[in-house]
Protein backbone atom coordinates (compact mmCIF):
# COMPACT_ATOMS: atom_id res chain seq x y z
CA UNK A 1 0.00 0.00 0.00
CA UNK A 2 1.17 3.44 -1.06
CA UNK A 3 0.26 5.11 2.25
CA UNK A 4 2.18 2.54 4.27
CA UNK A 5 5.52 3.33 2.66
CA UNK A 6 4.82 7.05 3.00
CA UNK A 7 4.20 6.61 6.72
CA UNK A 8 7.39 4.61 7.14
CA UNK A 9 9.45 7.40 5.63
CA UNK A 10 7.54 9.99 7.68
CA UNK A 11 8.52 8.16 10.87
CA UNK A 12 12.17 8.64 9.96
CA UNK A 13 11.72 12.34 9.26
CA UNK A 14 9.70 12.96 12.43
CA UNK A 15 12.24 11.15 14.62
CA UNK A 16 15.06 13.14 13.11
CA UNK A 17 13.32 16.48 13.76
CA UNK A 18 12.10 15.53 17.22
CA UNK A 19 15.67 14.62 18.17
CA UNK A 20 14.61 12.63 21.20
CA UNK A 21 11.88 15.02 22.36
CA UNK A 22 8.38 13.67 22.92
CA UNK A 23 6.06 14.26 19.97
CA UNK A 24 2.34 14.87 20.54
CA UNK A 25 1.13 15.40 16.98
CA UNK A 26 2.36 15.62 13.42
CA UNK A 27 0.84 17.99 10.87
CA UNK A 28 1.09 17.21 7.19
CA UNK A 29 -0.12 19.05 4.10
CA UNK A 30 -1.05 16.95 1.09
CA UNK A 31 -2.05 18.17 -2.33
CA UNK A 32 -5.10 16.63 -4.00
CA UNK A 33 -2.85 15.58 -6.87
CA UNK A 34 -1.28 13.03 -4.58
CA UNK A 35 -3.40 9.92 -4.70
CA UNK A 36 -3.55 9.73 -0.95
CA UNK A 37 -6.63 9.02 1.13
CA UNK A 38 -6.29 10.93 4.43
CA UNK A 39 -8.17 8.30 6.45
CA UNK A 40 -5.94 5.56 5.05
CA UNK A 41 -2.87 7.63 5.82
CA UNK A 42 -3.98 8.11 9.43
CA UNK A 43 -4.69 4.39 9.73
CA UNK A 44 -1.29 3.45 8.29
CA UNK A 45 0.36 5.95 10.60
CA UNK A 46 -1.13 4.17 13.61
CA UNK A 47 0.07 0.81 12.23
CA UNK A 48 3.58 2.02 11.52
CA UNK A 49 4.01 3.79 14.86
CA UNK A 50 2.51 1.00 16.95
CA UNK A 51 4.89 -0.13 19.69
CA UNK A 52 7.40 2.52 18.78
CA UNK A 53 8.41 5.83 20.38
CA UNK A 54 5.76 7.48 18.25
CA UNK A 55 2.85 5.30 19.34
CA UNK A 56 -0.23 7.45 20.04
CA UNK A 57 1.09 10.47 18.16
CA UNK A 58 -1.76 12.09 16.26
CA UNK A 59 -1.51 12.73 12.56
CA UNK A 60 -3.33 15.80 11.26
CA UNK A 61 -3.83 15.90 7.51
CA UNK A 62 -4.52 19.11 5.65
CA UNK A 63 -5.64 18.71 2.05
CA UNK A 64 -4.60 21.30 -0.52
CA UNK A 65 -6.87 21.66 -3.56
CA UNK A 66 -5.38 21.56 -7.02
CA UNK A 67 -4.86 25.04 -8.45
CA UNK A 68 -3.90 25.82 -12.02
CA UNK A 69 -2.92 28.88 -14.01
CA UNK A 70 -3.65 29.15 -17.70
CA UNK A 71 -0.55 29.98 -19.71
CA UNK A 72 -2.73 31.53 -22.40
CA UNK A 73 -4.82 34.05 -20.45
CA UNK A 74 -3.36 33.91 -16.94
CA UNK A 75 -6.62 32.80 -15.35
CA UNK A 76 -6.16 30.97 -12.05
CA UNK A 77 -8.63 28.49 -10.69
CA UNK A 78 -9.06 25.76 -8.11
CA UNK A 79 -10.10 22.50 -9.69
CA UNK A 80 -13.13 20.69 -8.33
CA UNK A 81 -12.14 17.69 -10.42
CA UNK A 82 -8.90 16.89 -12.18
CA UNK A 83 -9.73 18.39 -15.56
CA UNK A 84 -6.81 20.49 -16.72
CA UNK A 85 -8.66 22.99 -18.85
CA UNK A 86 -8.86 26.74 -18.34
CA UNK A 87 -12.32 27.76 -17.12
CA UNK A 88 -11.96 31.16 -18.73
CA UNK A 89 -10.69 30.55 -22.27
CA UNK A 90 -10.94 26.73 -22.45
CA UNK A 91 -7.22 26.53 -23.14
CA UNK A 92 -5.50 23.32 -22.14
CA UNK A 93 -2.06 24.85 -21.64
CA UNK A 94 -2.12 25.20 -17.88
CA UNK A 95 0.47 25.15 -15.12
CA UNK A 96 -0.09 23.40 -11.85
CA UNK A 97 0.56 25.95 -9.11
CA UNK A 98 -0.77 24.11 -6.05
CA UNK A 99 -1.94 20.64 -5.22
CA UNK A 100 1.18 18.52 -5.63
CA UNK A 101 2.67 19.12 -2.21
CA UNK A 102 3.51 16.63 0.43
CA UNK A 103 4.94 18.38 3.44
CA UNK A 104 5.33 17.75 7.11
CA UNK A 105 4.42 21.27 8.20
CA UNK A 106 4.95 21.02 11.95
CA UNK A 107 5.41 18.81 14.95
CA UNK A 108 3.72 19.38 18.28
CA UNK A 109 6.33 18.59 20.89
CA UNK A 110 5.67 17.97 24.55
CA UNK A 111 6.53 20.91 26.78
CA UNK A 112 6.95 23.41 23.95
ZN1 LIG B 1 -7.17 30.64 -20.18
PDB file of C-alpha atoms and ligand atoms in Angstrom:
ATOM      1  CA  UNK A   1       0.000   0.000   0.000  1.00  0.00           C
ATOM      2  CA  UNK A   2       1.173   3.438  -1.057  1.00  0.00           C
ATOM      3  CA  UNK A   3       0.259   5.111   2.246  1.00  0.00           C
ATOM      4  CA  UNK A   4       2.179   2.544   4.267  1.00  0.00           C
ATOM      5  CA  UNK A   5       5.523   3.331   2.664  1.00  0.00           C
ATOM      6  CA  UNK A   6       4.817   7.054   3.003  1.00  0.00           C
ATOM      7  CA  UNK A   7       4.199   6.611   6.722  1.00  0.00           C
ATOM      8  CA  UNK A   8       7.392   4.613   7.137  1.00  0.00           C
ATOM      9  CA  UNK A   9       9.449   7.395   5.634  1.00  0.00           C
ATOM     10  CA  UNK A  10       7.537   9.991   7.682  1.00  0.00           C
ATOM     11  CA  UNK A  11       8.516   8.164  10.866  1.00  0.00           C
ATOM     12  CA  UNK A  12      12.173   8.645   9.961  1.00  0.00           C
ATOM     13  CA  UNK A  13      11.716  12.341   9.257  1.00  0.00           C
ATOM     14  CA  UNK A  14       9.703  12.956  12.430  1.00  0.00           C
ATOM     15  CA  UNK A  15      12.240  11.154  14.620  1.00  0.00           C
ATOM     16  CA  UNK A  16      15.057  13.144  13.112  1.00  0.00           C
ATOM     17  CA  UNK A  17      13.321  16.476  13.763  1.00  0.00           C
ATOM     18  CA  UNK A  18      12.101  15.528  17.218  1.00  0.00           C
ATOM     19  CA  UNK A  19      15.669  14.619  18.174  1.00  0.00           C
ATOM     20  CA  UNK A  20      14.607  12.629  21.196  1.00  0.00           C
ATOM     21  CA  UNK A  21      11.883  15.018  22.357  1.00  0.00           C
ATOM     22  CA  UNK A  22       8.379  13.674  22.918  1.00  0.00           C
ATOM     23  CA  UNK A  23       6.059  14.259  19.966  1.00  0.00           C
ATOM     24  CA  UNK A  24       2.339  14.869  20.536  1.00  0.00           C
ATOM     25  CA  UNK A  25       1.132  15.396  16.985  1.00  0.00           C
ATOM     26  CA  UNK A  26       2.361  15.624  13.419  1.00  0.00           C
ATOM     27  CA  UNK A  27       0.840  17.988  10.869  1.00  0.00           C
ATOM     28  CA  UNK A  28       1.090  17.207   7.187  1.00  0.00           C
ATOM     29  CA  UNK A  29      -0.118  19.054   4.101  1.00  0.00           C
ATOM     30  CA  UNK A  30      -1.045  16.950   1.095  1.00  0.00           C
ATOM     31  CA  UNK A  31      -2.053  18.171  -2.330  1.00  0.00           C
ATOM     32  CA  UNK A  32      -5.100  16.626  -3.995  1.00  0.00           C
ATOM     33  CA  UNK A  33      -2.852  15.579  -6.874  1.00  0.00           C
ATOM     34  CA  UNK A  34      -1.284  13.029  -4.576  1.00  0.00           C
ATOM     35  CA  UNK A  35      -3.404   9.925  -4.701  1.00  0.00           C
ATOM     36  CA  UNK A  36      -3.553   9.731  -0.946  1.00  0.00           C
ATOM     37  CA  UNK A  37      -6.633   9.024   1.134  1.00  0.00           C
ATOM     38  CA  UNK A  38      -6.285  10.932   4.433  1.00  0.00           C
ATOM     39  CA  UNK A  39      -8.171   8.302   6.450  1.00  0.00           C
ATOM     40  CA  UNK A  40      -5.940   5.563   5.051  1.00  0.00           C
ATOM     41  CA  UNK A  41      -2.874   7.631   5.820  1.00  0.00           C
ATOM     42  CA  UNK A  42      -3.980   8.108   9.434  1.00  0.00           C
ATOM     43  CA  UNK A  43      -4.693   4.394   9.726  1.00  0.00           C
ATOM     44  CA  UNK A  44      -1.290   3.454   8.293  1.00  0.00           C
ATOM     45  CA  UNK A  45       0.359   5.949  10.598  1.00  0.00           C
ATOM     46  CA  UNK A  46      -1.127   4.168  13.608  1.00  0.00           C
ATOM     47  CA  UNK A  47       0.072   0.811  12.228  1.00  0.00           C
ATOM     48  CA  UNK A  48       3.584   2.018  11.519  1.00  0.00           C
ATOM     49  CA  UNK A  49       4.013   3.788  14.864  1.00  0.00           C
ATOM     50  CA  UNK A  50       2.515   0.999  16.949  1.00  0.00           C
ATOM     51  CA  UNK A  51       4.886  -0.127  19.693  1.00  0.00           C
ATOM     52  CA  UNK A  52       7.402   2.519  18.778  1.00  0.00           C
ATOM     53  CA  UNK A  53       8.413   5.825  20.376  1.00  0.00           C
ATOM     54  CA  UNK A  54       5.758   7.483  18.246  1.00  0.00           C
ATOM     55  CA  UNK A  55       2.846   5.303  19.336  1.00  0.00           C
ATOM     56  CA  UNK A  56      -0.231   7.450  20.037  1.00  0.00           C
ATOM     57  CA  UNK A  57       1.089  10.472  18.155  1.00  0.00           C
ATOM     58  CA  UNK A  58      -1.765  12.087  16.258  1.00  0.00           C
ATOM     59  CA  UNK A  59      -1.506  12.731  12.557  1.00  0.00           C
ATOM     60  CA  UNK A  60      -3.330  15.804  11.256  1.00  0.00           C
ATOM     61  CA  UNK A  61      -3.825  15.900   7.512  1.00  0.00           C
ATOM     62  CA  UNK A  62      -4.522  19.114   5.646  1.00  0.00           C
ATOM     63  CA  UNK A  63      -5.639  18.714   2.046  1.00  0.00           C
ATOM     64  CA  UNK A  64      -4.597  21.304  -0.523  1.00  0.00           C
ATOM     65  CA  UNK A  65      -6.873  21.664  -3.558  1.00  0.00           C
ATOM     66  CA  UNK A  66      -5.376  21.563  -7.022  1.00  0.00           C
ATOM     67  CA  UNK A  67      -4.858  25.045  -8.445  1.00  0.00           C
ATOM     68  CA  UNK A  68      -3.895  25.816 -12.019  1.00  0.00           C
ATOM     69  CA  UNK A  69      -2.921  28.882 -14.010  1.00  0.00           C
ATOM     70  CA  UNK A  70      -3.649  29.150 -17.697  1.00  0.00           C
ATOM     71  CA  UNK A  71      -0.549  29.985 -19.705  1.00  0.00           C
ATOM     72  CA  UNK A  72      -2.731  31.531 -22.397  1.00  0.00           C
ATOM     73  CA  UNK A  73      -4.821  34.047 -20.445  1.00  0.00           C
ATOM     74  CA  UNK A  74      -3.358  33.907 -16.939  1.00  0.00           C
ATOM     75  CA  UNK A  75      -6.619  32.800 -15.350  1.00  0.00           C
ATOM     76  CA  UNK A  76      -6.157  30.967 -12.049  1.00  0.00           C
ATOM     77  CA  UNK A  77      -8.629  28.485 -10.689  1.00  0.00           C
ATOM     78  CA  UNK A  78      -9.064  25.759  -8.113  1.00  0.00           C
ATOM     79  CA  UNK A  79     -10.099  22.498  -9.690  1.00  0.00           C
ATOM     80  CA  UNK A  80     -13.130  20.687  -8.329  1.00  0.00           C
ATOM     81  CA  UNK A  81     -12.137  17.694 -10.424  1.00  0.00           C
ATOM     82  CA  UNK A  82      -8.904  16.890 -12.183  1.00  0.00           C
ATOM     83  CA  UNK A  83      -9.731  18.389 -15.563  1.00  0.00           C
ATOM     84  CA  UNK A  84      -6.812  20.494 -16.722  1.00  0.00           C
ATOM     85  CA  UNK A  85      -8.662  22.993 -18.850  1.00  0.00           C
ATOM     86  CA  UNK A  86      -8.859  26.740 -18.337  1.00  0.00           C
ATOM     87  CA  UNK A  87     -12.317  27.764 -17.124  1.00  0.00           C
ATOM     88  CA  UNK A  88     -11.960  31.163 -18.731  1.00  0.00           C
ATOM     89  CA  UNK A  89     -10.687  30.548 -22.269  1.00  0.00           C
ATOM     90  CA  UNK A  90     -10.941  26.734 -22.446  1.00  0.00           C
ATOM     91  CA  UNK A  91      -7.217  26.525 -23.136  1.00  0.00           C
ATOM     92  CA  UNK A  92      -5.500  23.317 -22.143  1.00  0.00           C
ATOM     93  CA  UNK A  93      -2.055  24.853 -21.638  1.00  0.00           C
ATOM     94  CA  UNK A  94      -2.116  25.203 -17.884  1.00  0.00           C
ATOM     95  CA  UNK A  95       0.470  25.147 -15.117  1.00  0.00           C
ATOM     96  CA  UNK A  96      -0.087  23.399 -11.851  1.00  0.00           C
ATOM     97  CA  UNK A  97       0.563  25.951  -9.110  1.00  0.00           C
ATOM     98  CA  UNK A  98      -0.766  24.114  -6.051  1.00  0.00           C
ATOM     99  CA  UNK A  99      -1.938  20.638  -5.216  1.00  0.00           C
ATOM    100  CA  UNK A 100       1.182  18.521  -5.633  1.00  0.00           C
ATOM    101  CA  UNK A 101       2.673  19.122  -2.208  1.00  0.00           C
ATOM    102  CA  UNK A 102       3.508  16.630   0.428  1.00  0.00           C
ATOM    103  CA  UNK A 103       4.942  18.377   3.442  1.00  0.00           C
ATOM    104  CA  UNK A 104       5.331  17.753   7.109  1.00  0.00           C
ATOM    105  CA  UNK A 105       4.420  21.268   8.197  1.00  0.00           C
ATOM    106  CA  UNK A 106       4.954  21.022  11.949  1.00  0.00           C
ATOM    107  CA  UNK A 107       5.414  18.814  14.953  1.00  0.00           C
ATOM    108  CA  UNK A 108       3.718  19.385  18.278  1.00  0.00           C
ATOM    109  CA  UNK A 109       6.327  18.590  20.893  1.00  0.00           C
ATOM    110  CA  UNK A 110       5.670  17.969  24.547  1.00  0.00           C
ATOM    111  CA  UNK A 111       6.527  20.907  26.783  1.00  0.00           C
ATOM    112  CA  UNK A 112       6.946  23.414  23.951  1.00  0.00           C
TER     113      UNK A 112
HETATM  114 ZN1  LIG B   1      -7.170  30.642 -20.175  1.00  0.00          ZN
END
